[in-house]
């Protein structure tokens, strides 16, 4: 029997492993999706690949699934982080969802000088990343970090991770990613207000930073994030 539902769980997965469901998961599987005992579900936890599991117990407030066989190994995305300045709620959700679909290891909301939103709901954004992985058949879920100040992040930045800085100051320049080496990378997207002069100067001075143009038009931050991810994935990532 084919599994109709894909579900992210936090527990370990493996041959014969029993997985206890939370009340929310039980509600989703048995009330919303109307699965009954004996039905098959595809499970993944971000670590152990994807497993086919059978409903062994179906209750109102809980249930148990038992893993039967592995259907996919863990597919790690390339070692890419997305750093972005949060914008309006729906657009921030969009950025997290698209990054999880397109393949990143880590999503880091950054507070810049002109960032509009002072706060994010990390748990809500993480839930969006989980949902995106459930939808797109992914076996990995990128971690969404807490909001961090750009200055602080750059002060402790690892020497071996390069930053593809999407610099609106380069609008109209040729989009040039050829010649860049694969390895640990991060893409940096600024807020609606762009980067401040001080931030731009600091970024320009870092040896890890490569400034790039995203073409002849200024893109909104959510569009810029998707465009940069597609570019990076096709030149340096796993779309090649
Ligand atoms: N208000 C700013 C634009 C901000 S656009 C201005 O008018 O200058 C939001 C972010 O998207 C930017 O900080 C940058 O990271 C990215 N971006 C948008 N268009 C871009 C382009 N053509 N080239 C490079 N980066 C771009």
PDB file of C-alpha atoms and ligand atoms in Angstrom:
ATOM      1  CA  UNK A   1       0.000   0.000   0.000  1.00  0.00           C
ATOM      2  CA  UNK A   2       1.247   3.481  -0.924  1.00  0.00           C
ATOM      3  CA  UNK A   3       1.620   6.030   1.849  1.00  0.00           C
ATOM      4  CA  UNK A   4      -0.749   8.956   1.187  1.00  0.00           C
ATOM      5  CA  UNK A   5       0.575  11.127   3.971  1.00  0.00           C
ATOM      6  CA  UNK A   6       4.088  12.366   4.780  1.00  0.00           C
ATOM      7  CA  UNK A   7       4.699  13.351   8.344  1.00  0.00           C
ATOM      8  CA  UNK A   8       7.633  14.846  10.218  1.00  0.00           C
ATOM      9  CA  UNK A   9       8.233  13.351  13.674  1.00  0.00           C
ATOM     10  CA  UNK A  10      10.865  14.059  16.284  1.00  0.00           C
ATOM     11  CA  UNK A  11      11.542  10.472  17.351  1.00  0.00           C
ATOM     12  CA  UNK A  12      14.208   8.097  16.001  1.00  0.00           C
ATOM     13  CA  UNK A  13      13.184   5.988  12.989  1.00  0.00           C
ATOM     14  CA  UNK A  14      14.416   2.475  12.199  1.00  0.00           C
ATOM     15  CA  UNK A  15      13.329  -1.080  11.477  1.00  0.00           C
ATOM     16  CA  UNK A  16      10.470  -2.064  13.806  1.00  0.00           C
ATOM     17  CA  UNK A  17      10.687   1.250  15.673  1.00  0.00           C
ATOM     18  CA  UNK A  18       7.404   2.313  17.309  1.00  0.00           C
ATOM     19  CA  UNK A  19       6.572   6.017  17.055  1.00  0.00           C
ATOM     20  CA  UNK A  20       4.083   7.536  19.504  1.00  0.00           C
ATOM     21  CA  UNK A  21       1.972  10.345  18.062  1.00  0.00           C
ATOM     22  CA  UNK A  22       1.123  13.636  19.735  1.00  0.00           C
ATOM     23  CA  UNK A  23      -2.530  14.687  20.016  1.00  0.00           C
ATOM     24  CA  UNK A  24      -2.068  17.083  17.053  1.00  0.00           C
ATOM     25  CA  UNK A  25      -0.493  14.411  14.868  1.00  0.00           C
ATOM     26  CA  UNK A  26      -3.221  11.910  15.783  1.00  0.00           C
ATOM     27  CA  UNK A  27      -5.889  14.495  14.957  1.00  0.00           C
ATOM     28  CA  UNK A  28      -4.261  15.178  11.587  1.00  0.00           C
ATOM     29  CA  UNK A  29      -3.850  11.523  10.594  1.00  0.00           C
ATOM     30  CA  UNK A  30      -7.087  10.061  11.925  1.00  0.00           C
ATOM     31  CA  UNK A  31      -9.596  12.941  11.903  1.00  0.00           C
ATOM     32  CA  UNK A  32      -8.367  15.106   9.003  1.00  0.00           C
ATOM     33  CA  UNK A  33      -6.791  12.490   6.706  1.00  0.00           C
ATOM     34  CA  UNK A  34      -9.151   9.721   7.927  1.00  0.00           C
ATOM     35  CA  UNK A  35      -6.472   7.044   8.176  1.00  0.00           C
ATOM     36  CA  UNK A  36      -7.318   3.897  10.129  1.00  0.00           C
ATOM     37  CA  UNK A  37      -5.371   1.034  11.647  1.00  0.00           C
ATOM     38  CA  UNK A  38      -3.298  -0.697   8.975  1.00  0.00           C
ATOM     39  CA  UNK A  39      -2.830   2.443   6.821  1.00  0.00           C
ATOM     40  CA  UNK A  40       0.658   3.402   5.672  1.00  0.00           C
ATOM     41  CA  UNK A  41       2.337   6.723   6.397  1.00  0.00           C
ATOM     42  CA  UNK A  42       5.698   8.091   5.218  1.00  0.00           C
ATOM     43  CA  UNK A  43       7.743   9.370   8.163  1.00  0.00           C
ATOM     44  CA  UNK A  44      10.922  11.414   8.320  1.00  0.00           C
ATOM     45  CA  UNK A  45      12.726  13.128  11.176  1.00  0.00           C
ATOM     46  CA  UNK A  46      15.466  15.049   9.380  1.00  0.00           C
ATOM     47  CA  UNK A  47      18.118  12.501  10.358  1.00  0.00           C
ATOM     48  CA  UNK A  48      17.175   8.904   9.459  1.00  0.00           C
ATOM     49  CA  UNK A  49      15.796   9.277   5.914  1.00  0.00           C
ATOM     50  CA  UNK A  50      12.202   8.387   5.074  1.00  0.00           C
ATOM     51  CA  UNK A  51      10.414   5.337   6.478  1.00  0.00           C
ATOM     52  CA  UNK A  52       7.195   3.588   5.583  1.00  0.00           C
ATOM     53  CA  UNK A  53       5.243   3.077   8.773  1.00  0.00           C
ATOM     54  CA  UNK A  54       1.991   1.312   9.570  1.00  0.00           C
ATOM     55  CA  UNK A  55      -0.713   2.635  11.841  1.00  0.00           C
ATOM     56  CA  UNK A  56      -0.756   0.171  14.752  1.00  0.00           C
ATOM     57  CA  UNK A  57      -3.041   2.146  17.062  1.00  0.00           C
ATOM     58  CA  UNK A  58      -5.362   4.994  16.124  1.00  0.00           C
ATOM     59  CA  UNK A  59      -6.912   6.989  18.972  1.00  0.00           C
ATOM     60  CA  UNK A  60      -8.571  10.367  19.431  1.00  0.00           C
ATOM     61  CA  UNK A  61      -5.695  11.883  21.344  1.00  0.00           C
ATOM     62  CA  UNK A  62      -2.809   9.677  20.318  1.00  0.00           C
ATOM     63  CA  UNK A  63      -1.686   6.682  18.354  1.00  0.00           C
ATOM     64  CA  UNK A  64       1.266   4.508  17.429  1.00  0.00           C
ATOM     65  CA  UNK A  65       2.992   3.952  14.093  1.00  0.00           C
ATOM     66  CA  UNK A  66       5.499   1.161  13.504  1.00  0.00           C
ATOM     67  CA  UNK A  67       8.315   1.593  10.976  1.00  0.00           C
ATOM     68  CA  UNK A  68       8.397  -1.051   8.300  1.00  0.00           C
ATOM     69  CA  UNK A  69      11.075  -0.203   5.724  1.00  0.00           C
ATOM     70  CA  UNK A  70      13.252   2.710   4.680  1.00  0.00           C
ATOM     71  CA  UNK A  71      12.025   4.318   1.446  1.00  0.00           C
ATOM     72  CA  UNK A  72      14.717   7.030   1.120  1.00  0.00           C
ATOM     73  CA  UNK A  73      18.089   7.675   2.647  1.00  0.00           C
ATOM     74  CA  UNK A  74      18.854  11.051   4.195  1.00  0.00           C
ATOM     75  CA  UNK A  75      19.449  13.599   1.432  1.00  0.00           C
ATOM     76  CA  UNK A  76      21.428  16.492   2.857  1.00  0.00           C
ATOM     77  CA  UNK A  77      21.266  19.797   1.000  1.00  0.00           C
ATOM     78  CA  UNK A  78      24.590  21.483   0.171  1.00  0.00           C
ATOM     79  CA  UNK A  79      26.350  23.349   2.975  1.00  0.00           C
ATOM     80  CA  UNK A  80      24.497  26.592   2.346  1.00  0.00           C
ATOM     81  CA  UNK A  81      22.972  29.006   4.848  1.00  0.00           C
ATOM     82  CA  UNK A  82      20.458  31.723   4.050  1.00  0.00           C
ATOM     83  CA  UNK A  83      20.839  34.960   6.009  1.00  0.00           C
ATOM     84  CA  UNK A  84      18.011  37.422   5.528  1.00  0.00           C
ATOM     85  CA  UNK A  85      16.501  40.447   7.242  1.00  0.00           C
ATOM     86  CA  UNK A  86      12.906  39.605   8.197  1.00  0.00           C
ATOM     87  CA  UNK A  87      10.218  41.600   6.424  1.00  0.00           C
ATOM     88  CA  UNK A  88       6.426  41.469   6.717  1.00  0.00           C
ATOM     89  CA  UNK A  89       5.081  38.258   8.244  1.00  0.00           C
ATOM     90  CA  UNK A  90       3.686  36.610   5.100  1.00  0.00           C
ATOM     91  CA  UNK A  91       6.810  37.459   3.083  1.00  0.00           C
ATOM     92  CA  UNK A  92       9.097  36.167   5.832  1.00  0.00           C
ATOM     93  CA  UNK A  93       7.102  32.921   5.915  1.00  0.00           C
ATOM     94  CA  UNK A  94       7.519  32.716   2.145  1.00  0.00           C
ATOM     95  CA  UNK A  95      11.309  33.111   2.380  1.00  0.00           C
ATOM     96  CA  UNK A  96      11.587  30.299   4.955  1.00  0.00           C
ATOM     97  CA  UNK A  97       9.301  27.995   2.973  1.00  0.00           C
ATOM     98  CA  UNK A  98      11.158  28.578  -0.308  1.00  0.00           C
ATOM     99  CA  UNK A  99      14.600  28.192   1.280  1.00  0.00           C
ATOM    100  CA  UNK A 100      13.562  24.844   2.793  1.00  0.00           C
ATOM    101  CA  UNK A 101      12.253  23.667  -0.597  1.00  0.00           C
ATOM    102  CA  UNK A 102      15.227  24.875  -2.593  1.00  0.00           C
ATOM    103  CA  UNK A 103      17.768  23.285  -0.277  1.00  0.00           C
ATOM    104  CA  UNK A 104      19.684  25.011   2.526  1.00  0.00           C
ATOM    105  CA  UNK A 105      21.169  23.677   5.759  1.00  0.00           C
ATOM    106  CA  UNK A 106      20.385  26.641   7.958  1.00  0.00           C
ATOM    107  CA  UNK A 107      18.176  29.730   7.875  1.00  0.00           C
ATOM    108  CA  UNK A 108      19.349  32.726   9.899  1.00  0.00           C
ATOM    109  CA  UNK A 109      17.118  35.791  10.326  1.00  0.00           C
ATOM    110  CA  UNK A 110      19.369  38.829  10.810  1.00  0.00           C
ATOM    111  CA  UNK A 111      18.635  42.188  12.342  1.00  0.00           C
ATOM    112  CA  UNK A 112      20.197  44.949  10.238  1.00  0.00           C
ATOM    113  CA  UNK A 113      20.107  48.710  10.675  1.00  0.00           C
ATOM    114  CA  UNK A 114      17.038  49.053   8.437  1.00  0.00           C
ATOM    115  CA  UNK A 115      15.252  45.822   9.354  1.00  0.00           C
ATOM    116  CA  UNK A 116      11.542  46.498   9.803  1.00  0.00           C
ATOM    117  CA  UNK A 117      10.739  43.716  12.207  1.00  0.00           C
ATOM    118  CA  UNK A 118      12.324  43.628  15.648  1.00  0.00           C
ATOM    119  CA  UNK A 119      11.014  40.220  16.485  1.00  0.00           C
ATOM    120  CA  UNK A 120      10.326  36.910  14.838  1.00  0.00           C
ATOM    121  CA  UNK A 121       8.470  33.849  16.020  1.00  0.00           C
ATOM    122  CA  UNK A 122      11.239  31.279  15.641  1.00  0.00           C
ATOM    123  CA  UNK A 123       8.907  28.353  16.453  1.00  0.00           C
ATOM    124  CA  UNK A 124       6.425  29.424  13.773  1.00  0.00           C
ATOM    125  CA  UNK A 125       9.157  29.820  11.170  1.00  0.00           C
ATOM    126  CA  UNK A 126      10.598  26.420  12.108  1.00  0.00           C
ATOM    127  CA  UNK A 127       7.117  24.908  11.644  1.00  0.00           C
ATOM    128  CA  UNK A 128       7.027  26.442   8.132  1.00  0.00           C
ATOM    129  CA  UNK A 129      10.345  24.764   7.316  1.00  0.00           C
ATOM    130  CA  UNK A 130       8.958  21.410   8.521  1.00  0.00           C
ATOM    131  CA  UNK A 131       5.788  21.842   6.451  1.00  0.00           C
ATOM    132  CA  UNK A 132       7.821  22.721   3.362  1.00  0.00           C
ATOM    133  CA  UNK A 133       9.917  19.557   3.788  1.00  0.00           C
ATOM    134  CA  UNK A 134       6.744  17.476   4.233  1.00  0.00           C
ATOM    135  CA  UNK A 135       5.351  18.899   0.987  1.00  0.00           C
ATOM    136  CA  UNK A 136       8.417  18.656  -1.208  1.00  0.00           C
ATOM    137  CA  UNK A 137       9.506  15.134  -0.331  1.00  0.00           C
ATOM    138  CA  UNK A 138      12.590  16.348   1.520  1.00  0.00           C
ATOM    139  CA  UNK A 139      14.194  14.221   4.211  1.00  0.00           C
ATOM    140  CA  UNK A 140      16.095  17.106   5.833  1.00  0.00           C
ATOM    141  CA  UNK A 141      14.698  20.141   7.669  1.00  0.00           C
ATOM    142  CA  UNK A 142      16.880  23.247   7.890  1.00  0.00           C
ATOM    143  CA  UNK A 143      17.209  24.727  11.342  1.00  0.00           C
ATOM    144  CA  UNK A 144      15.750  28.229  11.684  1.00  0.00           C
ATOM    145  CA  UNK A 145      17.986  30.194  14.049  1.00  0.00           C
ATOM    146  CA  UNK A 146      16.885  32.959  16.401  1.00  0.00           C
ATOM    147  CA  UNK A 147      17.121  36.538  15.188  1.00  0.00           C
ATOM    148  CA  UNK A 148      20.709  37.739  15.506  1.00  0.00           C
ATOM    149  CA  UNK A 149      22.223  41.198  14.943  1.00  0.00           C
ATOM    150  CA  UNK A 150      24.205  41.322  11.687  1.00  0.00           C
ATOM    151  CA  UNK A 151      27.182  42.997  13.433  1.00  0.00           C
ATOM    152  CA  UNK A 152      27.363  40.223  16.006  1.00  0.00           C
ATOM    153  CA  UNK A 153      27.002  37.523  13.393  1.00  0.00           C
ATOM    154  CA  UNK A 154      29.789  38.996  11.252  1.00  0.00           C
ATOM    155  CA  UNK A 155      32.076  39.507  14.275  1.00  0.00           C
ATOM    156  CA  UNK A 156      32.128  35.753  14.908  1.00  0.00           C
ATOM    157  CA  UNK A 157      31.945  34.682  11.288  1.00  0.00           C
ATOM    158  CA  UNK A 158      33.855  31.453  10.450  1.00  0.00           C
ATOM    159  CA  UNK A 159      36.934  32.014   8.277  1.00  0.00           C
ATOM    160  CA  UNK A 160      36.085  29.160   5.906  1.00  0.00           C
ATOM    161  CA  UNK A 161      32.465  30.066   5.081  1.00  0.00           C
ATOM    162  CA  UNK A 162      32.017  32.497   2.237  1.00  0.00           C
ATOM    163  CA  UNK A 163      29.162  34.981   1.975  1.00  0.00           C
ATOM    164  CA  UNK A 164      27.399  35.694  -1.286  1.00  0.00           C
ATOM    165  CA  UNK A 165      26.299  39.211  -0.509  1.00  0.00           C
ATOM    166  CA  UNK A 166      23.379  40.290  -2.671  1.00  0.00           C
ATOM    167  CA  UNK A 167      24.279  43.953  -2.912  1.00  0.00           C
ATOM    168  CA  UNK A 168      21.583  46.238  -4.295  1.00  0.00           C
ATOM    169  CA  UNK A 169      24.370  48.762  -4.927  1.00  0.00           C
ATOM    170  CA  UNK A 170      25.439  46.489  -7.789  1.00  0.00           C
ATOM    171  CA  UNK A 171      22.058  46.603  -9.541  1.00  0.00           C
ATOM    172  CA  UNK A 172      22.670  46.622 -13.283  1.00  0.00           C
ATOM    173  CA  UNK A 173      26.092  44.963 -13.052  1.00  0.00           C
ATOM    174  CA  UNK A 174      26.628  41.606 -14.722  1.00  0.00           C
ATOM    175  CA  UNK A 175      25.430  38.653 -12.631  1.00  0.00           C
ATOM    176  CA  UNK A 176      28.698  36.811 -12.154  1.00  0.00           C
ATOM    177  CA  UNK A 177      29.010  33.639 -10.106  1.00  0.00           C
ATOM    178  CA  UNK A 178      31.326  31.744 -12.421  1.00  0.00           C
ATOM    179  CA  UNK A 179      34.750  30.948 -11.022  1.00  0.00           C
ATOM    180  CA  UNK A 180      33.523  30.747  -7.425  1.00  0.00           C
ATOM    181  CA  UNK A 181      34.564  27.623  -5.564  1.00  0.00           C
ATOM    182  CA  UNK A 182      32.202  25.140  -3.967  1.00  0.00           C
ATOM    183  CA  UNK A 183      32.369  24.748  -0.194  1.00  0.00           C
ATOM    184  CA  UNK A 184      30.582  26.226   2.817  1.00  0.00           C
ATOM    185  CA  UNK A 185      28.610  29.312   1.750  1.00  0.00           C
ATOM    186  CA  UNK A 186      25.933  31.684   3.011  1.00  0.00           C
ATOM    187  CA  UNK A 187      23.665  33.930   0.942  1.00  0.00           C
ATOM    188  CA  UNK A 188      22.924  37.341   2.467  1.00  0.00           C
ATOM    189  CA  UNK A 189      19.759  39.268   1.564  1.00  0.00           C
ATOM    190  CA  UNK A 190      19.032  42.698   3.000  1.00  0.00           C
ATOM    191  CA  UNK A 191      15.784  44.326   4.164  1.00  0.00           C
ATOM    192  CA  UNK A 192      13.413  46.520   2.143  1.00  0.00           C
ATOM    193  CA  UNK A 193      15.478  49.530   3.171  1.00  0.00           C
ATOM    194  CA  UNK A 194      18.698  47.954   1.928  1.00  0.00           C
ATOM    195  CA  UNK A 195      22.009  47.846   3.818  1.00  0.00           C
ATOM    196  CA  UNK A 196      23.345  50.913   5.633  1.00  0.00           C
ATOM    197  CA  UNK A 197      26.625  52.492   4.479  1.00  0.00           C
ATOM    198  CA  UNK A 198      28.332  51.159   7.611  1.00  0.00           C
ATOM    199  CA  UNK A 199      27.108  47.619   6.991  1.00  0.00           C
ATOM    200  CA  UNK A 200      28.137  47.778   3.350  1.00  0.00           C
ATOM    201  CA  UNK A 201      31.636  48.978   4.347  1.00  0.00           C
ATOM    202  CA  UNK A 202      32.012  46.192   6.903  1.00  0.00           C
ATOM    203  CA  UNK A 203      30.908  43.543   4.397  1.00  0.00           C
ATOM    204  CA  UNK A 204      33.220  44.900   1.703  1.00  0.00           C
ATOM    205  CA  UNK A 205      36.185  44.617   4.090  1.00  0.00           C
ATOM    206  CA  UNK A 206      35.641  40.913   4.901  1.00  0.00           C
ATOM    207  CA  UNK A 207      37.742  38.473   2.857  1.00  0.00           C
ATOM    208  CA  UNK A 208      34.934  35.871   2.948  1.00  0.00           C
ATOM    209  CA  UNK A 209      32.467  38.197   1.223  1.00  0.00           C
ATOM    210  CA  UNK A 210      31.709  38.147  -2.509  1.00  0.00           C
ATOM    211  CA  UNK A 211      29.318  40.924  -3.605  1.00  0.00           C
ATOM    212  CA  UNK A 212      26.957  40.042  -6.440  1.00  0.00           C
ATOM    213  CA  UNK A 213      24.339  41.694  -8.571  1.00  0.00           C
ATOM    214  CA  UNK A 214      20.939  40.079  -9.145  1.00  0.00           C
ATOM    215  CA  UNK A 215      20.387  41.832 -12.458  1.00  0.00           C
ATOM    216  CA  UNK A 216      19.125  45.146 -13.761  1.00  0.00           C
ATOM    217  CA  UNK A 217      16.094  45.560 -11.465  1.00  0.00           C
ATOM    218  CA  UNK A 218      15.800  45.988  -7.689  1.00  0.00           C
ATOM    219  CA  UNK A 219      13.984  42.919  -6.410  1.00  0.00           C
ATOM    220  CA  UNK A 220      11.927  42.697  -3.262  1.00  0.00           C
ATOM    221  CA  UNK A 221      13.723  40.782  -0.544  1.00  0.00           C
ATOM    222  CA  UNK A 222      11.592  37.637  -0.944  1.00  0.00           C
ATOM    223  CA  UNK A 223      12.134  37.613  -4.717  1.00  0.00           C
ATOM    224  CA  UNK A 224      15.849  38.276  -4.221  1.00  0.00           C
ATOM    225  CA  UNK A 225      16.123  35.311  -1.826  1.00  0.00           C
ATOM    226  CA  UNK A 226      14.564  32.888  -4.310  1.00  0.00           C
ATOM    227  CA  UNK A 227      16.616  34.281  -7.230  1.00  0.00           C
ATOM    228  CA  UNK A 228      19.892  34.048  -5.285  1.00  0.00           C
ATOM    229  CA  UNK A 229      19.134  30.501  -4.100  1.00  0.00           C
ATOM    230  CA  UNK A 230      18.394  29.387  -7.671  1.00  0.00           C
ATOM    231  CA  UNK A 231      21.590  30.991  -8.960  1.00  0.00           C
ATOM    232  CA  UNK A 232      23.775  29.527  -6.230  1.00  0.00           C
ATOM    233  CA  UNK A 233      22.190  26.076  -6.510  1.00  0.00           C
ATOM    234  CA  UNK A 234      22.713  25.968 -10.267  1.00  0.00           C
ATOM    235  CA  UNK A 235      26.352  27.130 -10.178  1.00  0.00           C
ATOM    236  CA  UNK A 236      27.695  25.786  -6.853  1.00  0.00           C
ATOM    237  CA  UNK A 237      25.017  23.521  -5.385  1.00  0.00           C
ATOM    238  CA  UNK A 238      23.113  20.327  -6.143  1.00  0.00           C
ATOM    239  CA  UNK A 239      21.166  21.593  -9.179  1.00  0.00           C
ATOM    240  CA  UNK A 240      24.203  21.192 -11.427  1.00  0.00           C
TER     241      UNK A 240
HETATM  242  N1  LIG B   1      15.564  49.635  -0.784  1.00  0.00           N
HETATM  243  C1  LIG B   1      16.750  49.128  -1.379  1.00  0.00           C
HETATM  244  C2  LIG B   1      16.535  47.742  -1.994  1.00  0.00           C
HETATM  245  C3  LIG B   1      16.337  46.636  -1.056  1.00  0.00           C
HETATM  246  S1  LIG B   1      15.918  45.196  -1.914  1.00  0.00           S
HETATM  247  C4  LIG B   1      17.164  50.047  -2.525  1.00  0.00           C
HETATM  248  O1  LIG B   1      16.297  50.582  -3.171  1.00  0.00           O
HETATM  249  O2  LIG B   1      18.371  50.117  -2.760  1.00  0.00           O
HETATM  250  C5  LIG B   1      16.136  43.985  -0.669  1.00  0.00           C
HETATM  251  C6  LIG B   1      17.388  43.153  -0.799  1.00  0.00           C
HETATM  252  O3  LIG B   1      17.320  42.325  -1.958  1.00  0.00           O
HETATM  253  C7  LIG B   1      18.670  43.918  -0.957  1.00  0.00           C
HETATM  254  O4  LIG B   1      19.209  44.326   0.277  1.00  0.00           O
HETATM  255  C8  LIG B   1      19.583  42.910  -1.651  1.00  0.00           C
HETATM  256  O5  LIG B   1      20.137  41.992  -0.723  1.00  0.00           O
HETATM  257  C9  LIG B   1      18.608  42.175  -2.544  1.00  0.00           C
HETATM  258  N2  LIG B   1      18.535  42.730  -3.912  1.00  0.00           N
HETATM  259  C10 LIG B   1      17.425  43.189  -4.537  1.00  0.00           C
HETATM  260  N3  LIG B   1      17.682  43.520  -5.821  1.00  0.00           N
HETATM  261  C11 LIG B   1      18.984  43.270  -6.039  1.00  0.00           C
HETATM  262  C12 LIG B   1      19.860  43.372  -7.173  1.00  0.00           C
HETATM  263  N4  LIG B   1      19.424  43.815  -8.345  1.00  0.00           N
HETATM  264  N5  LIG B   1      21.149  43.004  -7.006  1.00  0.00           N
HETATM  265  C13 LIG B   1      21.611  42.549  -5.828  1.00  0.00           C
HETATM  266  N6  LIG B   1      20.838  42.416  -4.718  1.00  0.00           N
HETATM  267  C14 LIG B   1      19.542  42.761  -4.806  1.00  0.00           C
END
